[in-house]
PDB file of C-alpha atoms and ligand atoms in Angstrom:
ATOM      1  CA  MET A   1     -49.945   0.878 -10.710  1.00 42.00           C
ATOM      2  CA  THR A   2     -51.503  -2.025  -8.839  1.00 45.00           C
ATOM      3  CA  GLU A   3     -50.548  -5.581  -9.671  1.00 45.00           C
ATOM      4  CA  SER A   4     -53.984  -6.402 -11.131  1.00 52.00           C
ATOM      5  CA  LYS A   5     -53.864  -3.334 -13.409  1.00 50.00           C
ATOM      6  CA  GLU A   6     -50.387  -4.303 -14.573  1.00 50.00           C
ATOM      7  CA  LYS A   7     -51.622  -7.793 -15.327  1.00 56.00           C
ATOM      8  CA  LEU A   8     -54.621  -6.345 -17.170  1.00 55.00           C
ATOM      9  CA  ASN A   9     -52.372  -4.147 -19.330  1.00 53.00           C
ATOM     10  CA  LYS A  10     -49.992  -7.048 -19.953  1.00 59.00           C
ATOM     11  CA  ASN A  11     -52.883  -9.256 -21.057  1.00 65.00           C
ATOM     12  CA  LYS A  12     -54.216  -6.536 -23.365  1.00 69.00           C
ATOM     13  CA  ASP A  13     -51.124  -6.865 -25.560  1.00 86.00           C
ATOM     14  CA  PHE A  14     -50.967 -10.625 -25.204  1.00 95.00           C
ATOM     15  CA  GLU A  15     -51.636 -12.598 -28.383  1.00 97.00           C
ATOM     16  CA  PRO A  16     -52.350 -16.207 -27.444  1.00 98.00           C
ATOM     17  CA  GLU A  17     -51.244 -19.158 -29.491  1.00 98.00           C
ATOM     18  CA  LEU A  18     -54.132 -21.561 -29.823  1.00 98.00           C
ATOM     19  CA  LEU A  19     -54.261 -25.017 -31.283  1.00 98.00           C
ATOM     20  CA  VAL A  20     -57.511 -26.261 -32.810  1.00 98.00           C
ATOM     21  CA  PHE A  21     -58.100 -29.908 -33.598  1.00 98.00           C
ATOM     22  CA  CYS A  22     -60.846 -30.082 -36.230  1.00 98.00           C
ATOM     23  CA  CYS A  23     -62.501 -33.247 -37.427  1.00 98.00           C
ATOM     24  CA  ASN A  24     -62.244 -33.637 -41.178  1.00 98.00           C
ATOM     25  CA  TRP A  25     -65.929 -34.016 -41.931  1.00 97.00           C
ATOM     26  CA  CYS A  26     -67.613 -31.199 -40.037  1.00 97.00           C
ATOM     27  CA  SER A  27     -65.443 -28.724 -38.152  1.00 98.00           C
ATOM     28  CA  TYR A  28     -62.671 -28.503 -40.723  1.00 98.00           C
ATOM     29  CA  ALA A  29     -65.298 -27.867 -43.389  1.00 98.00           C
ATOM     30  CA  GLY A  30     -66.893 -25.310 -41.032  1.00 98.00           C
ATOM     31  CA  ALA A  31     -63.524 -23.581 -40.694  1.00 98.00           C
ATOM     32  CA  ASP A  32     -63.176 -23.616 -44.457  1.00 97.00           C
ATOM     33  CA  LEU A  33     -66.651 -22.158 -44.854  1.00 98.00           C
ATOM     34  CA  ALA A  34     -65.778 -19.397 -42.387  1.00 98.00           C
ATOM     35  CA  GLY A  35     -62.826 -18.515 -44.600  1.00 97.00           C
ATOM     36  CA  VAL A  36     -64.741 -18.724 -47.870  1.00 97.00           C
ATOM     37  CA  SER A  37     -67.572 -16.660 -46.380  1.00 98.00           C
ATOM     38  CA  ARG A  38     -65.028 -14.150 -45.077  1.00 98.00           C
ATOM     39  CA  PHE A  39     -66.237 -14.309 -41.513  1.00 98.00           C
ATOM     40  CA  GLN A  40     -63.642 -12.516 -39.431  1.00 97.00           C
ATOM     41  CA  TYR A  41     -61.959 -14.207 -36.488  1.00 97.00           C
ATOM     42  CA  PRO A  42     -58.654 -13.668 -34.677  1.00 97.00           C
ATOM     43  CA  PRO A  43     -55.570 -15.077 -36.414  1.00 97.00           C
ATOM     44  CA  ASN A  44     -54.338 -16.758 -33.237  1.00 98.00           C
ATOM     45  CA  ILE A  45     -55.177 -20.322 -34.204  1.00 98.00           C
ATOM     46  CA  ARG A  46     -53.338 -23.139 -35.879  1.00 98.00           C
ATOM     47  CA  VAL A  47     -55.634 -25.865 -37.145  1.00 98.00           C
ATOM     48  CA  ILE A  48     -54.758 -29.528 -37.095  1.00 98.00           C
ATOM     49  CA  ARG A  49     -57.105 -31.695 -39.111  1.00 98.00           C
ATOM     50  CA  VAL A  50     -57.939 -35.094 -37.664  1.00 98.00           C
ATOM     51  CA  MET A  51     -60.351 -37.596 -39.136  1.00 98.00           C
ATOM     52  CA  CYS A  52     -62.621 -37.500 -36.078  1.00 98.00           C
ATOM     53  CA  SER A  53     -62.712 -35.683 -32.739  1.00 98.00           C
ATOM     54  CA  GLY A  54     -62.436 -39.150 -31.201  1.00 98.00           C
ATOM     55  CA  ARG A  55     -58.929 -39.336 -32.655  1.00 98.00           C
ATOM     56  CA  VAL A  56     -57.639 -36.594 -30.350  1.00 98.00           C
ATOM     57  CA  ASP A  57     -55.676 -38.372 -27.685  1.00 96.00           C
ATOM     58  CA  PRO A  58     -55.299 -36.493 -24.377  1.00 94.00           C
ATOM     59  CA  SER A  59     -51.521 -36.710 -24.874  1.00 94.00           C
ATOM     60  CA  PHE A  60     -51.895 -34.439 -27.956  1.00 96.00           C
ATOM     61  CA  VAL A  61     -53.522 -31.776 -25.794  1.00 95.00           C
ATOM     62  CA  LEU A  62     -51.009 -32.080 -22.983  1.00 93.00           C
ATOM     63  CA  LYS A  63     -48.095 -31.940 -25.427  1.00 95.00           C
ATOM     64  CA  ALA A  64     -49.541 -28.823 -27.080  1.00 96.00           C
ATOM     65  CA  LEU A  65     -49.854 -27.085 -23.709  1.00 95.00           C
ATOM     66  CA  LYS A  66     -46.391 -28.207 -22.693  1.00 94.00           C
ATOM     67  CA  ASP A  67     -44.899 -26.999 -25.993  1.00 96.00           C
ATOM     68  CA  GLY A  68     -46.282 -23.479 -25.772  1.00 95.00           C
ATOM     69  CA  ALA A  69     -49.963 -23.430 -26.720  1.00 97.00           C
ATOM     70  CA  ASP A  70     -51.976 -21.137 -24.440  1.00 97.00           C
ATOM     71  CA  GLY A  71     -55.190 -22.984 -25.201  1.00 97.00           C
ATOM     72  CA  VAL A  72     -56.473 -26.011 -27.087  1.00 97.00           C
ATOM     73  CA  LEU A  73     -59.829 -26.443 -28.759  1.00 98.00           C
ATOM     74  CA  ILE A  74     -61.175 -29.767 -29.943  1.00 98.00           C
ATOM     75  CA  SER A  75     -63.965 -29.450 -32.453  1.00 98.00           C
ATOM     76  CA  GLY A  76     -66.071 -32.126 -34.088  1.00 98.00           C
ATOM     77  CA  CYS A  77     -69.440 -32.979 -35.566  1.00 98.00           C
ATOM     78  CA  HIS A  78     -72.549 -32.464 -33.462  1.00 98.00           C
ATOM     79  CA  ILE A  79     -73.662 -35.443 -31.412  1.00 98.00           C
ATOM     80  CA  GLY A  80     -75.477 -37.831 -33.751  1.00 97.00           C
ATOM     81  CA  ASP A  81     -73.624 -36.555 -36.842  1.00 97.00           C
ATOM     82  CA  CYS A  82     -70.217 -38.188 -36.391  1.00 98.00           C
ATOM     83  CA  HIS A  83     -69.102 -39.924 -39.586  1.00 97.00           C
ATOM     84  CA  TYR A  84     -67.760 -42.747 -37.452  1.00 98.00           C
ATOM     85  CA  ILE A  85     -71.077 -43.045 -35.598  1.00 97.00           C
ATOM     86  CA  SER A  86     -69.958 -42.498 -32.010  1.00 98.00           C
ATOM     87  CA  GLY A  87     -66.470 -40.984 -32.265  1.00 98.00           C
ATOM     88  CA  ASN A  88     -67.636 -37.661 -30.876  1.00 98.00           C
ATOM     89  CA  GLU A  89     -69.438 -39.326 -27.966  1.00 98.00           C
ATOM     90  CA  PHE A  90     -66.185 -41.088 -27.167  1.00 98.00           C
ATOM     91  CA  ALA A  91     -64.367 -37.734 -27.516  1.00 98.00           C
ATOM     92  CA  LYS A  92     -66.820 -36.115 -25.091  1.00 98.00           C
ATOM     93  CA  LYS A  93     -66.308 -38.787 -22.421  1.00 97.00           C
ATOM     94  CA  ARG A  94     -62.562 -38.688 -22.843  1.00 96.00           C
ATOM     95  CA  PHE A  95     -62.590 -34.893 -22.760  1.00 96.00           C
ATOM     96  CA  GLU A  96     -64.457 -34.898 -19.443  1.00 95.00           C
ATOM     97  CA  ARG A  97     -61.960 -37.321 -17.923  1.00 94.00           C
ATOM     98  CA  MET A  98     -59.032 -35.348 -19.327  1.00 92.00           C
ATOM     99  CA  HIS A  99     -60.471 -32.129 -17.940  1.00 89.00           C
ATOM    100  CA  LYS A 100     -60.524 -33.587 -14.455  1.00 88.00           C
ATOM    101  CA  ILE A 101     -56.916 -34.669 -14.788  1.00 83.00           C
ATOM    102  CA  ILE A 102     -55.791 -31.338 -16.243  1.00 77.00           C
ATOM    103  CA  ILE A 103     -57.585 -29.319 -13.606  1.00 75.00           C
ATOM    104  CA  LYS A 104     -56.844 -31.412 -10.569  1.00 74.00           C
ATOM    105  CA  GLN A 105     -53.394 -32.723 -11.225  1.00 86.00           C
ATOM    106  CA  LEU A 106     -51.672 -30.119 -13.380  1.00 89.00           C
ATOM    107  CA  GLY A 107     -53.414 -27.031 -12.045  1.00 90.00           C
ATOM    108  CA  ILE A 108     -54.213 -25.681 -15.512  1.00 93.00           C
ATOM    109  CA  ASN A 109     -57.279 -23.476 -15.759  1.00 93.00           C
ATOM    110  CA  GLU A 110     -60.093 -25.566 -17.231  1.00 92.00           C
ATOM    111  CA  LYS A 111     -61.017 -22.793 -19.674  1.00 95.00           C
ATOM    112  CA  ARG A 112     -57.806 -23.378 -21.589  1.00 96.00           C
ATOM    113  CA  VAL A 113     -59.057 -26.654 -23.017  1.00 96.00           C
ATOM    114  CA  ARG A 114     -62.395 -26.686 -24.703  1.00 97.00           C
ATOM    115  CA  LEU A 115     -64.655 -28.977 -26.719  1.00 98.00           C
ATOM    116  CA  GLU A 116     -67.116 -27.594 -29.289  1.00 98.00           C
ATOM    117  CA  TRP A 117     -69.345 -29.066 -31.953  1.00 98.00           C
ATOM    118  CA  VAL A 118     -69.277 -27.206 -35.275  1.00 98.00           C
ATOM    119  CA  SER A 119     -70.909 -28.583 -38.416  1.00 98.00           C
ATOM    120  CA  ALA A 120     -69.799 -28.069 -42.002  1.00 98.00           C
ATOM    121  CA  SER A 121     -72.541 -25.490 -42.502  1.00 98.00           C
ATOM    122  CA  GLU A 122     -71.636 -23.457 -39.423  1.00 98.00           C
ATOM    123  CA  GLY A 123     -68.884 -21.199 -40.705  1.00 98.00           C
ATOM    124  CA  LYS A 124     -70.264 -18.293 -38.730  1.00 98.00           C
ATOM    125  CA  ARG A 125     -70.371 -20.383 -35.581  1.00 98.00           C
ATOM    126  CA  PHE A 126     -66.763 -21.451 -36.127  1.00 98.00           C
ATOM    127  CA  ALA A 127     -65.712 -17.794 -36.325  1.00 98.00           C
ATOM    128  CA  GLU A 128     -67.718 -16.980 -33.189  1.00 98.00           C
ATOM    129  CA  VAL A 129     -66.248 -19.882 -31.206  1.00 98.00           C
ATOM    130  CA  ILE A 130     -62.702 -18.904 -32.184  1.00 98.00           C
ATOM    131  CA  THR A 131     -63.319 -15.258 -31.317  1.00 98.00           C
ATOM    132  CA  GLU A 132     -64.807 -16.127 -27.944  1.00 98.00           C
ATOM    133  CA  PHE A 133     -62.083 -18.648 -27.132  1.00 98.00           C
ATOM    134  CA  THR A 134     -59.318 -16.213 -28.104  1.00 98.00           C
ATOM    135  CA  ASN A 135     -60.815 -13.477 -25.919  1.00 97.00           C
ATOM    136  CA  GLN A 136     -61.181 -15.888 -23.033  1.00 97.00           C
ATOM    137  CA  ILE A 137     -57.526 -16.944 -23.235  1.00 97.00           C
ATOM    138  CA  LYS A 138     -56.435 -13.308 -23.596  1.00 96.00           C
ATOM    139  CA  GLU A 139     -58.184 -12.614 -20.302  1.00 95.00           C
ATOM    140  CA  LEU A 140     -56.421 -15.536 -18.641  1.00 95.00           C
ATOM    141  CA  GLY A 141     -53.022 -14.462 -19.964  1.00 96.00           C
ATOM    142  CA  PRO A 142     -50.164 -16.659 -21.110  1.00 96.00           C
ATOM    143  CA  LEU A 143     -49.919 -20.213 -19.862  1.00 94.00           C
ATOM    144  CA  GLU A 144     -46.791 -20.386 -17.793  1.00 86.00           C
ATOM    145  CA  ASN A 145     -45.178 -23.794 -17.859  1.00 72.00           C
TER     146      ASN A 145
HETATM  147 FE1  FES B 201     -66.563 -35.440 -36.942  1.00 52.86          FE
HETATM  148 FE2  FES B 201     -66.357 -37.868 -35.729  1.00 52.86          FE
HETATM  149  S1  FES B 201     -66.217 -37.402 -37.813  1.00 52.86           S
HETATM  150  S2  FES B 201     -66.540 -35.912 -34.841  1.00 52.86           S
END
């Protein structure tokens, strides 16, 4: 068996551990709606509720990756809907800077850290984002520290 086929088979059985930071007002409610509506999504996530996506310090993401998470998703209100006016715009700028640092300095694949906007009424979208993210990380395989 070639090395790439072995890796493919290994990744097929791989169940990633994903951390999802959800803002209290939109994304957490969207996650709740996904559950209440019984939209199916992979059980690979652990959700941490924060008051705003702007609250997610880059050190939280780096610590999660260092401590065993295979991927981290930050999710907040759509631009213009943040309950703290511009917290998500701040989160977006910080995310872009953090991405550059993660990619360039630590050599972590940029797909492992993601930012998504999910509103309280988008339960289906929450389930879709989680499904897509999980599949993407499964393809990448475990994050080796
Ligand atoms: Fe949701 Fe700020 S309150 S992103």
